[in-house]
RNA sequence: GCGCCUGUAGCUCAGUUUGGAUAGAGCGUCGGACUUCGAAUCCGCAGGCCGCCCGUUCGAGUCGGGCCAGGCGCGCCA
């Protein structure tokens, strides 16, 4: 890649011009913000100034004099400002790279950096107690986009959903159905703290009555539970399906009891001296790992807390041999994973293979007002309702637009707008517009002439080409940093540069050579837009 | 009280990983641009103590410390 080549040039010039051996990879290259500062720049001369006790510009001068860049790749090397060395790529080189994009198609932007490795991404993972809400939506979009980003870098990825259909929450769920069931039969529903009051519970109760009649009671909680789990899980899968998300595994916590994992993990932690008994409960020595207080692993009732299964579950992930174990959680789980991580480390697992990404919450805005949501009162907005209102594409795009660490302010009015105000339409529109141009060209039969990319010389064309060439680095960076939001940011820039180009230059003209060169450029833009949207799980429509 | 996250233009946010040159984008406001491939678009104007203070540095939105404000946690719930 060109970046490595320039880094090599810099390192070589430091050796030749200054007599310095720079360790490989130590050369920092950045993309200048200002266009007239070239395509790549290094501030090496500035950082060496102190050590060498020389003026930065003199150092840069010596380095540049010792450099002999390949003119087919680097057109100019300049010293600027306090001592930056700026590199300008040869237009010819950029055009050559552009020429490779159409043949690569969907592969453009992928890399083999992690080829042969296996990754697992765990996300959503909520218990089947009700419909997915907008908060889950952000996690679903993020987890799936991360999985796609990892796949783009060569990982074979398994998407996994972890849940528990046996615990306390499920009992509450079953009882909630029972209350609603009784209500249907003329009684009154009383909801103690912690039970589920959502409308969907009534539907499940109704289904139970339709299936088994009116004679059910306390003794049929298992039936109510099974019915509720079956119904809600079907709903959850359907909702995820609307986003195009399919899990490879649904991992049930109860299997950890069945196969002895829980018992083994408990034993192993005990053997390491990491547990002790107090007040009839089994405690984990979390304070040994910097936690504020120790945590209960097994209640005095004999029932484990979520922590022990969580640890056992992650042990299975390590046993399954993944090279990368990525967990995506909401910020409400922020406090739970350090214990799990500490325990896994103590059990001898290589926790550097694990990565936990925590995302912040979503708030909805409508008409400039925040939409109030409460799980307890069941006044939350479900993901399905969101999809009904703004569409799955817009929803996914909006979920991924912001850094996961930032609170997401989801503007419902904006997401619905079919205009340039709406970022997802703006990007999709660029794609559709290109498709339309390509069709137009086809109709006019201009695709006969062999393209000569040398015809692309205008500033808008070069800007577009250079941005297209940034795409693979952007994808690799987003995957490495686990930051899906870089993709929408990039796509909006690309769409913007394309629209500007489009307005300044006509693609299909009387000049067949130029037309074909521009058509190739358009095709390359289309491919990158489609690939980028693909990473987000958002459609790239041919017409809108 | 403690932990994690956040604070950048009127609004919503990039930029912080790896300190670098005049801090960017979208929306909103205002003013312009369609006989031609999609005006669902484009061009331009205006808009900034980068929450505050101190420190490190030739250089800080970026690193360190201390404050302030908001969100989420801090359970023998998950």
XYZ file of C-alpha atoms (C1' of nucleotides) in Angstrom:
622
model
C 0.000 0.000 0.000
C 0.992 3.571 -0.625
C 1.065 4.438 3.046
C 3.667 1.773 3.730
C 5.655 2.948 0.760
C 5.746 6.515 2.062
C 6.618 5.333 5.554
C 9.496 3.451 3.985
C 10.603 6.581 2.163
C 10.582 8.531 5.400
C 12.455 5.891 7.361
C 14.991 5.552 4.570
C 15.560 9.282 4.392
C 16.103 9.440 8.129
C 18.820 6.830 7.795
C 20.435 8.387 4.774
C 20.030 12.033 5.658
C 20.343 11.939 9.451
C 21.983 8.642 10.231
C 19.030 7.527 12.311
C 17.705 3.988 12.360
C 13.964 4.252 12.878
C 12.209 1.104 13.999
C 9.773 -0.033 11.344
C 6.264 1.167 11.957
C 7.437 4.072 14.070
C 6.878 6.561 11.287
C 3.608 8.337 11.914
C 1.814 9.444 8.783
C -1.351 11.434 8.865
C -3.815 12.720 6.384
C -3.652 16.516 6.522
C -6.935 18.291 7.018
C -6.006 20.975 4.536
C -6.049 19.904 0.942
C -3.043 22.035 0.008
C -0.991 20.191 2.600
C -0.912 17.209 0.321
C -2.227 13.681 0.677
C 0.038 12.435 3.437
C 2.227 14.234 5.932
C 4.692 13.461 8.662
C 5.714 15.614 11.577
C 8.787 13.513 12.236
C 11.170 16.430 11.788
C 9.341 18.352 14.494
C 9.484 15.554 16.978
C 13.170 14.893 16.264
C 14.128 18.547 16.710
C 14.721 18.375 20.433
C 16.666 15.156 20.400
C 18.883 16.320 17.542
C 19.086 19.882 18.825
C 18.480 21.205 15.340
C 15.814 23.270 13.710
C 12.887 21.182 12.476
C 12.978 22.687 9.020
C 16.690 21.880 8.658
C 16.016 18.296 9.639
C 13.175 18.087 7.165
C 15.445 19.593 4.514
C 18.094 16.926 5.063
C 15.484 14.204 4.907
C 13.865 15.430 1.735
C 17.246 15.779 0.046
C 17.972 12.143 0.848
C 14.674 10.993 -0.626
C 14.149 9.758 -4.140
C 10.484 8.922 -4.474
C 9.111 6.894 -7.336
C 7.533 9.554 -9.576
C 4.838 7.168 -10.739
C 3.527 7.100 -7.203
C 4.605 10.275 -5.437
C 4.436 13.478 -7.420
C 5.891 15.894 -4.898
C 7.508 16.123 -1.499
C 7.375 19.496 0.203
C 8.472 21.030 3.432
C 5.841 23.244 4.942
C 4.957 25.205 8.033
C 7.166 24.594 11.055
C 8.706 21.494 9.495
C 6.074 19.164 8.156
C 6.955 17.007 5.199
C 4.004 16.760 2.850
C 3.583 14.134 0.181
C 1.485 14.571 -2.898
C 0.390 11.426 -4.676
C 0.799 11.206 -8.425
C -2.579 11.584 -10.109
C -1.540 8.755 -12.364
C -1.079 6.479 -9.369
C -4.536 7.375 -8.031
C -6.149 6.650 -11.374
C -4.409 3.269 -11.555
C -5.818 2.354 -8.161
C -9.242 3.595 -9.168
C -9.110 1.322 -12.185
C -8.927 -1.721 -9.932
C -12.163 -1.013 -8.075
C -14.772 -2.144 -10.645
C -13.199 -5.581 -10.980
C -13.014 -5.998 -7.209
C -16.667 -5.080 -6.777
C -17.983 -6.237 -3.444
C -14.490 -7.273 -2.401
C -13.158 -3.725 -2.542
C -12.440 -2.628 0.998
C -12.020 -6.095 2.412
C -8.722 -7.299 3.797
C -7.096 -10.533 4.847
C -5.463 -9.193 7.961
C -7.352 -11.671 10.127
C -7.852 -14.425 7.606
C -8.207 -17.845 9.148
C -9.270 -16.497 12.527
C -12.586 -17.067 14.212
C -14.508 -14.429 16.084
C -17.649 -14.520 18.091
C -19.880 -11.529 18.611
C -22.439 -11.707 21.363
C -25.181 -9.114 21.306
C -28.829 -8.400 22.057
C -28.919 -11.313 24.526
C -32.043 -10.164 26.261
C -34.357 -12.590 27.931
C -37.618 -13.368 26.154
C -39.788 -11.308 28.472
C -41.140 -8.898 25.900
C -40.630 -7.192 22.585
C -37.338 -5.588 21.633
C -37.203 -1.871 22.294
C -35.270 0.903 20.609
C -32.422 0.391 23.069
C -32.027 -3.186 21.902
C -32.167 -1.858 18.372
C -29.025 0.142 18.822
C -27.274 -2.887 20.194
C -28.558 -5.131 17.436
C -27.397 -2.697 14.769
C -24.024 -2.211 16.437
C -23.377 -5.897 17.066
C -24.267 -6.901 13.552
C -22.248 -4.070 12.007
C -19.253 -5.066 14.122
C -19.673 -8.639 12.957
C -19.741 -7.453 9.352
C -16.678 -5.287 9.900
C -14.790 -8.235 11.382
C -15.860 -10.402 8.462
C -14.519 -7.768 6.104
C -11.089 -8.251 7.648
C -11.082 -12.003 7.214
C -12.598 -13.224 10.454
C -15.092 -16.030 10.321
C -17.744 -14.666 12.642
C -20.398 -16.345 14.715
C -23.228 -14.201 16.001
C -24.520 -15.437 19.297
C -27.522 -14.590 21.437
C -27.374 -15.614 25.074
C -30.509 -15.894 27.116
C -32.079 -17.510 30.111
C -35.548 -18.975 30.016
C -35.379 -20.519 33.465
C -34.724 -17.786 36.003
C -36.614 -15.416 38.204
C -37.600 -13.128 35.360
C -39.269 -15.998 33.605
C -41.292 -16.828 36.679
C -42.461 -13.224 36.763
C -43.348 -13.502 33.116
C -45.396 -16.657 33.654
C -47.213 -15.079 36.586
C -47.907 -11.963 34.578
C -49.606 -14.100 31.957
C -51.601 -15.824 34.677
C -52.829 -12.469 36.010
C -53.929 -11.353 32.583
C -55.524 -14.715 32.001
C -57.583 -14.362 35.139
C -58.493 -10.873 34.099
C -59.822 -12.227 30.820
C -62.026 -14.577 32.792
C -63.547 -11.709 34.697
C -61.092 -11.295 37.575
C -58.856 -8.306 38.239
C -55.173 -8.245 37.391
C -52.922 -7.386 40.290
C -49.375 -6.626 39.397
C -46.797 -6.870 42.126
C -43.461 -5.117 41.643
C -41.350 -6.535 38.838
C -44.108 -8.048 36.766
C -44.770 -7.301 33.154
C -47.706 -5.106 32.356
C -47.299 -4.738 28.631
C -50.206 -5.215 26.294
C -48.469 -8.186 24.670
C -48.996 -10.202 27.875
C -52.723 -9.893 27.352
C -52.323 -11.300 23.839
C -50.415 -14.260 25.189
C -53.067 -14.880 27.844
C -55.702 -14.714 25.150
C -53.775 -17.295 23.116
C -53.547 -19.527 26.146
C -57.280 -19.362 26.674
C -57.925 -20.064 23.013
C -55.656 -23.073 23.164
C -56.486 -24.565 26.525
C -59.777 -23.056 27.615
C -60.641 -21.301 30.857
C -59.660 -23.861 33.462
C -55.996 -22.998 33.948
C -54.513 -21.828 37.230
C -51.456 -21.672 39.504
C -50.513 -25.201 38.553
C -50.072 -24.277 34.918
C -47.287 -21.730 35.276
C -44.931 -23.901 33.257
C -47.404 -23.844 30.415
C -47.846 -20.089 30.652
C -44.094 -19.670 30.655
C -43.539 -21.906 27.672
C -46.252 -20.130 25.739
C -44.874 -16.718 26.643
C -41.305 -17.643 25.745
C -42.355 -19.183 22.475
C -44.410 -16.149 21.525
C -41.922 -13.485 22.517
C -38.996 -15.292 20.963
C -40.861 -15.599 17.707
C -41.494 -11.852 17.898
C -37.872 -11.088 18.678
C -36.645 -13.168 15.771
C -39.147 -11.540 13.458
C -38.055 -8.074 14.551
C -34.398 -8.938 14.073
C -35.350 -10.383 10.710
C -36.720 -7.027 9.657
C -33.228 -5.659 10.259
C -31.696 -8.509 8.319
C -30.025 -9.900 11.412
C -29.700 -13.644 11.805
C -27.960 -15.291 14.718
C -25.865 -18.406 14.305
C -26.443 -19.554 17.862
C -28.987 -19.026 20.561
C -27.211 -20.090 23.716
C -29.424 -20.965 26.634
C -28.122 -20.506 30.133
C -29.873 -23.676 31.264
C -27.529 -25.756 29.095
C -24.719 -24.654 31.379
C -26.422 -26.420 34.251
C -27.248 -29.446 32.159
C -23.709 -30.058 30.967
C -22.056 -29.375 34.304
C -20.315 -26.164 33.234
C -21.674 -24.262 36.211
C -20.493 -26.862 38.676
C -17.071 -27.089 37.051
C -16.615 -23.339 37.034
C -17.681 -23.087 40.640
C -15.199 -25.804 41.525
C -12.401 -24.193 39.535
C -12.930 -20.809 41.187
C -12.959 -22.512 44.561
C -9.736 -24.368 43.768
C -8.062 -21.056 42.988
C -9.134 -19.759 46.368
C -11.289 -17.087 44.777
C -14.456 -17.913 46.674
C -15.577 -18.199 50.276
C -18.798 -18.779 52.154
C -20.543 -16.217 54.281
C -24.125 -15.891 55.490
C -24.938 -19.086 53.672
C -23.934 -17.665 50.314
C -20.895 -18.259 48.128
C -18.902 -15.101 47.462
C -16.405 -14.150 44.795
C -13.301 -12.257 45.958
C -13.826 -9.385 43.531
C -11.937 -7.003 45.826
C -8.800 -8.913 44.915
C -9.228 -7.453 41.419
C -9.838 -3.882 42.439
C -13.592 -4.072 42.921
C -15.264 -2.126 45.669
C -16.794 -5.159 47.315
C -17.024 -8.898 46.948
C -19.912 -10.327 44.984
C -22.308 -13.177 45.569
C -21.967 -16.094 43.172
C -24.486 -18.420 44.783
C -27.362 -17.166 46.897
C -28.098 -18.642 50.288
C -31.084 -20.245 48.591
C -28.647 -22.282 46.551
C -29.536 -20.472 43.353
C -26.620 -18.870 41.513
C -26.733 -15.176 40.627
C -26.236 -14.248 36.991
C -22.511 -13.904 37.650
C -21.613 -17.554 37.944
C -23.393 -18.607 34.742
C -21.874 -15.584 33.017
C -18.409 -16.757 33.933
C -19.178 -20.332 32.967
C -20.658 -19.105 29.705
C -17.529 -17.186 28.840
C -15.413 -20.198 29.719
C -17.272 -22.047 26.981
C -16.417 -19.248 24.589
C -12.744 -19.754 25.332
C -13.154 -23.511 25.075
C -14.751 -23.076 21.696
C -11.458 -21.632 20.563
C -12.391 -18.195 19.263
C -9.511 -15.900 18.474
C -11.667 -12.931 19.319
C -14.562 -12.818 21.746
C -16.537 -9.624 21.399
C -19.372 -8.716 23.744
C -21.703 -5.844 23.038
C -23.589 -4.584 26.092
C -25.706 -1.655 27.124
C -24.337 0.745 29.684
C -26.567 -0.761 32.363
C -24.297 -3.818 32.293
C -21.198 -1.744 32.672
C -20.609 -2.841 36.263
C -20.962 -6.564 35.638
C -18.266 -7.467 33.196
C -15.124 -6.518 35.176
C -15.861 -9.343 37.634
C -16.448 -11.796 34.835
C -13.252 -10.685 33.121
C -11.273 -10.957 36.362
C -12.587 -14.443 37.037
C -11.743 -15.587 33.526
C -8.228 -14.236 33.855
C -7.827 -15.963 37.195
C -8.952 -19.216 35.627
C -6.077 -18.908 33.205
C -7.872 -17.660 30.122
C -6.260 -15.108 27.870
C -8.577 -12.172 28.351
C -6.678 -10.116 25.793
C -8.692 -12.095 23.268
C -11.821 -10.613 24.772
C -13.257 -7.237 24.002
C -16.303 -5.631 25.545
C -18.022 -2.742 23.865
C -20.507 -0.787 25.922
C -23.007 1.461 24.220
C -24.988 4.283 25.774
C -28.714 4.712 25.649
C -31.074 5.957 23.017
C -33.548 8.751 23.441
C -36.262 9.453 20.911
C -37.184 12.947 19.845
C -40.415 13.855 18.119
C -41.431 17.378 17.309
C -38.431 18.614 19.257
C -39.690 16.877 22.400
C -38.144 13.865 24.056
C -40.406 10.806 24.001
C -40.724 9.525 27.548
C -40.101 5.839 27.968
C -40.425 3.552 30.938
C -40.053 -0.216 30.931
C -41.972 -0.664 34.127
C -45.009 1.204 32.875
C -44.593 -0.398 29.477
C -44.574 2.995 27.799
C -41.445 2.222 25.811
C -41.421 2.324 22.024
C -40.805 -1.070 20.499
C -38.350 -1.650 17.684
C -41.186 -2.846 15.494
C -43.061 0.392 16.025
C -39.908 2.268 15.136
C -39.515 0.255 11.932
C -43.169 0.835 11.093
C -42.636 4.537 11.504
C -39.265 5.224 9.880
C -38.309 2.007 8.126
C -35.610 -0.490 9.042
C -32.945 1.073 6.816
C -33.245 4.515 8.335
C -33.378 3.037 11.826
C -30.225 0.986 11.335
C -28.389 3.901 9.832
C -29.393 6.229 12.670
C -28.393 3.668 15.285
C -24.929 3.501 13.772
C -24.361 7.181 13.054
C -22.933 8.007 16.450
C -20.091 6.700 18.535
C -21.363 3.983 20.820
C -20.070 5.901 23.840
C -22.300 8.822 22.991
C -25.907 8.999 23.926
C -27.954 8.650 20.812
C -30.570 11.239 20.151
C -32.841 9.628 17.591
C -34.839 12.276 15.769
C -37.941 10.500 14.484
C -39.013 13.415 12.328
C -35.622 13.575 10.659
C -35.448 9.829 10.062
C -38.754 9.976 8.213
C -37.874 12.852 5.951
C -37.187 11.905 2.384
C -34.807 14.712 1.619
C -31.244 15.815 1.941
C -31.876 16.635 5.559
C -31.919 12.925 6.230
C -28.421 11.434 6.071
C -29.533 7.952 5.116
C -31.542 9.249 2.171
C -28.694 11.483 1.178
C -26.361 8.501 0.864
C -28.915 6.188 -0.686
C -29.879 8.899 -3.121
C -26.316 9.142 -4.362
C -26.386 5.424 -5.048
C -29.715 5.544 -6.839
C -28.603 8.538 -8.846
C -25.517 6.691 -10.072
C -27.608 3.683 -11.025
C -29.776 5.995 -13.026
C -26.772 7.508 -14.792
C -25.394 4.065 -15.616
C -28.749 3.088 -17.056
C -28.902 6.253 -19.055
C -25.444 5.496 -20.465
C -26.513 2.003 -21.324
C -29.532 3.297 -23.163
C -27.329 5.639 -25.150
C -24.918 2.812 -25.822
C -21.834 4.823 -24.885
C -20.164 1.894 -23.184
C -18.382 0.839 -26.379
C -15.193 2.826 -26.031
C -12.416 1.570 -23.750
C -12.159 3.941 -20.785
C -9.090 6.114 -20.514
C -8.894 7.127 -16.878
C -6.249 9.672 -17.832
C -9.183 11.830 -18.895
C -10.049 12.351 -15.249
C -8.177 15.493 -14.329
C -10.694 17.893 -12.820
C -10.338 18.818 -9.159
C -13.731 17.276 -8.341
C -12.715 14.056 -10.053
C -9.432 13.785 -8.221
C -11.121 14.554 -4.896
C -13.588 11.764 -5.550
C -10.865 9.317 -6.550
C -8.787 10.046 -3.490
C -11.723 9.578 -1.203
C -12.491 6.256 -2.838
C -8.920 5.175 -2.201
C -9.326 5.937 1.500
C -12.113 3.405 1.817
C -10.102 0.257 2.624
C -8.135 2.041 5.352
C -11.324 3.422 6.816
C -12.913 -0.028 6.966
C -9.840 -1.635 8.493
C -9.613 1.167 11.049
C -13.288 0.892 11.958
C -12.930 -2.871 12.404
C -9.774 -2.577 14.505
C -11.200 0.162 16.724
C -14.633 -1.518 16.756
C -16.191 1.753 15.702
C -18.974 1.226 13.179
C -19.878 4.928 13.196
C -16.860 5.689 11.046
C -18.667 4.093 8.128
C -21.680 6.452 8.016
C -19.345 9.409 8.500
C -17.282 8.289 5.542
C -20.298 7.554 3.366
C -21.791 10.979 3.947
C -18.517 12.557 2.897
C -18.328 10.385 -0.184
C -21.917 11.108 -1.165
C -21.262 14.812 -0.701
C -18.167 14.779 -2.899
C -20.043 12.801 -5.513
C -23.035 15.139 -5.595
C -20.676 18.084 -5.993
C -18.881 16.342 -8.854
C -22.190 15.517 -10.476
C -23.311 19.103 -10.496
C -20.097 20.409 -11.938
C -19.529 17.777 -14.609
C -21.731 15.957 -17.007
C -20.993 12.241 -17.116
C -22.536 11.201 -20.430
C -21.416 13.604 -23.121
C -20.530 13.596 -26.810
C -16.970 12.651 -25.908
C -17.018 8.853 -25.652
C -13.574 8.540 -24.037
C -14.354 11.048 -21.329
C -17.818 9.614 -20.822
C -16.430 6.165 -20.285
C -13.796 7.350 -17.867
C -16.456 9.152 -15.846
C -18.731 6.147 -16.012
C -15.961 4.058 -14.515
C -15.565 6.627 -11.788
C -19.304 6.559 -11.128
C -19.290 2.811 -11.040
C -16.476 2.856 -8.488
C -18.411 5.306 -6.321
C -21.482 3.125 -6.607
C -19.506 0.083 -5.495
C -18.072 1.833 -2.481
C -21.454 3.233 -1.469
C -23.005 -0.207 -1.787
C -20.165 -1.907 0.096
C -20.255 0.670 2.866
C -24.016 0.495 3.253
C -23.641 -3.272 3.232
C -21.359 -3.076 6.265
C -24.167 -1.278 8.048
C -26.824 -3.694 6.879
C -28.551 -0.866 5.054
C -29.891 -1.285 1.543
C -28.409 0.395 -1.525
C -31.485 1.000 -3.675
C -31.213 1.393 -7.430
C -34.165 3.722 -7.452
C -36.053 5.534 -4.756
C -20.212 8.977 48.220
C -17.731 5.578 44.395
C -17.224 3.620 39.137
C -18.070 4.051 33.735
C -19.708 7.329 29.720
C -20.610 12.257 27.850
C -19.700 17.926 27.477
C -16.919 20.914 20.366
C -21.333 26.302 15.957
C -28.531 27.838 17.444
C -29.574 21.988 17.128
C -27.484 16.882 16.269
C -22.607 15.286 16.048
C -17.390 13.987 13.673
C -12.370 14.929 14.979
C -9.397 12.477 20.885
C -6.879 5.666 19.424
C -1.055 7.838 17.219
C -0.605 15.740 20.347
C 0.809 19.124 14.834
C -0.492 23.478 10.324
C -6.282 28.229 9.651
C -11.082 22.880 14.588
C -14.978 20.117 10.397
C -19.943 18.082 8.688
C -25.188 17.802 8.523
C -29.524 20.284 9.949
C -31.583 25.134 10.925
C -31.251 30.777 9.177
C -30.303 33.913 4.979
C -28.987 34.502 -0.457
C -28.353 32.030 -5.092
C -28.487 27.624 -9.080
C -32.791 23.223 -13.022
C -34.210 23.786 -21.902
C -29.104 18.755 -20.585
C -27.449 11.973 -17.061
C -32.524 12.032 -10.701
C -33.204 19.826 -7.789
C -34.650 13.595 -2.835
C -29.292 17.792 -5.509
C -25.654 21.779 -5.613
C -23.056 26.727 -4.570
C -22.400 30.764 -1.167
C -22.942 33.910 3.582
C -23.209 33.902 8.725
C -22.292 31.093 13.049
C -16.688 28.574 17.967
C -13.547 31.081 25.822
C -13.580 22.799 21.866
C -17.660 22.913 29.921
C -13.985 25.616 33.571
C -8.994 25.890 35.890
C -4.016 24.187 36.347
C -0.048 21.308 34.359
C 3.266 18.568 30.528
C 5.119 20.154 25.554
C 8.416 23.848 20.507
C 2.986 22.799 19.914
C -3.146 20.567 23.549
C -10.111 19.773 21.261
C -6.499 15.474 21.697
C -2.108 13.748 27.198
C -2.117 14.324 33.062
C -4.469 16.433 37.570
C -8.553 19.114 39.821
C -13.393 21.133 39.495
C -18.585 21.839 37.232
C -22.843 19.755 34.582
C -25.761 15.572 32.443
C -26.579 10.071 31.566
C -25.962 5.021 33.370
C -24.560 1.894 37.167
C -23.007 0.663 42.321
C -28.543 -6.092 44.518
C -28.200 -12.844 47.516
C -32.049 -8.708 39.867
C -30.065 -9.476 34.665
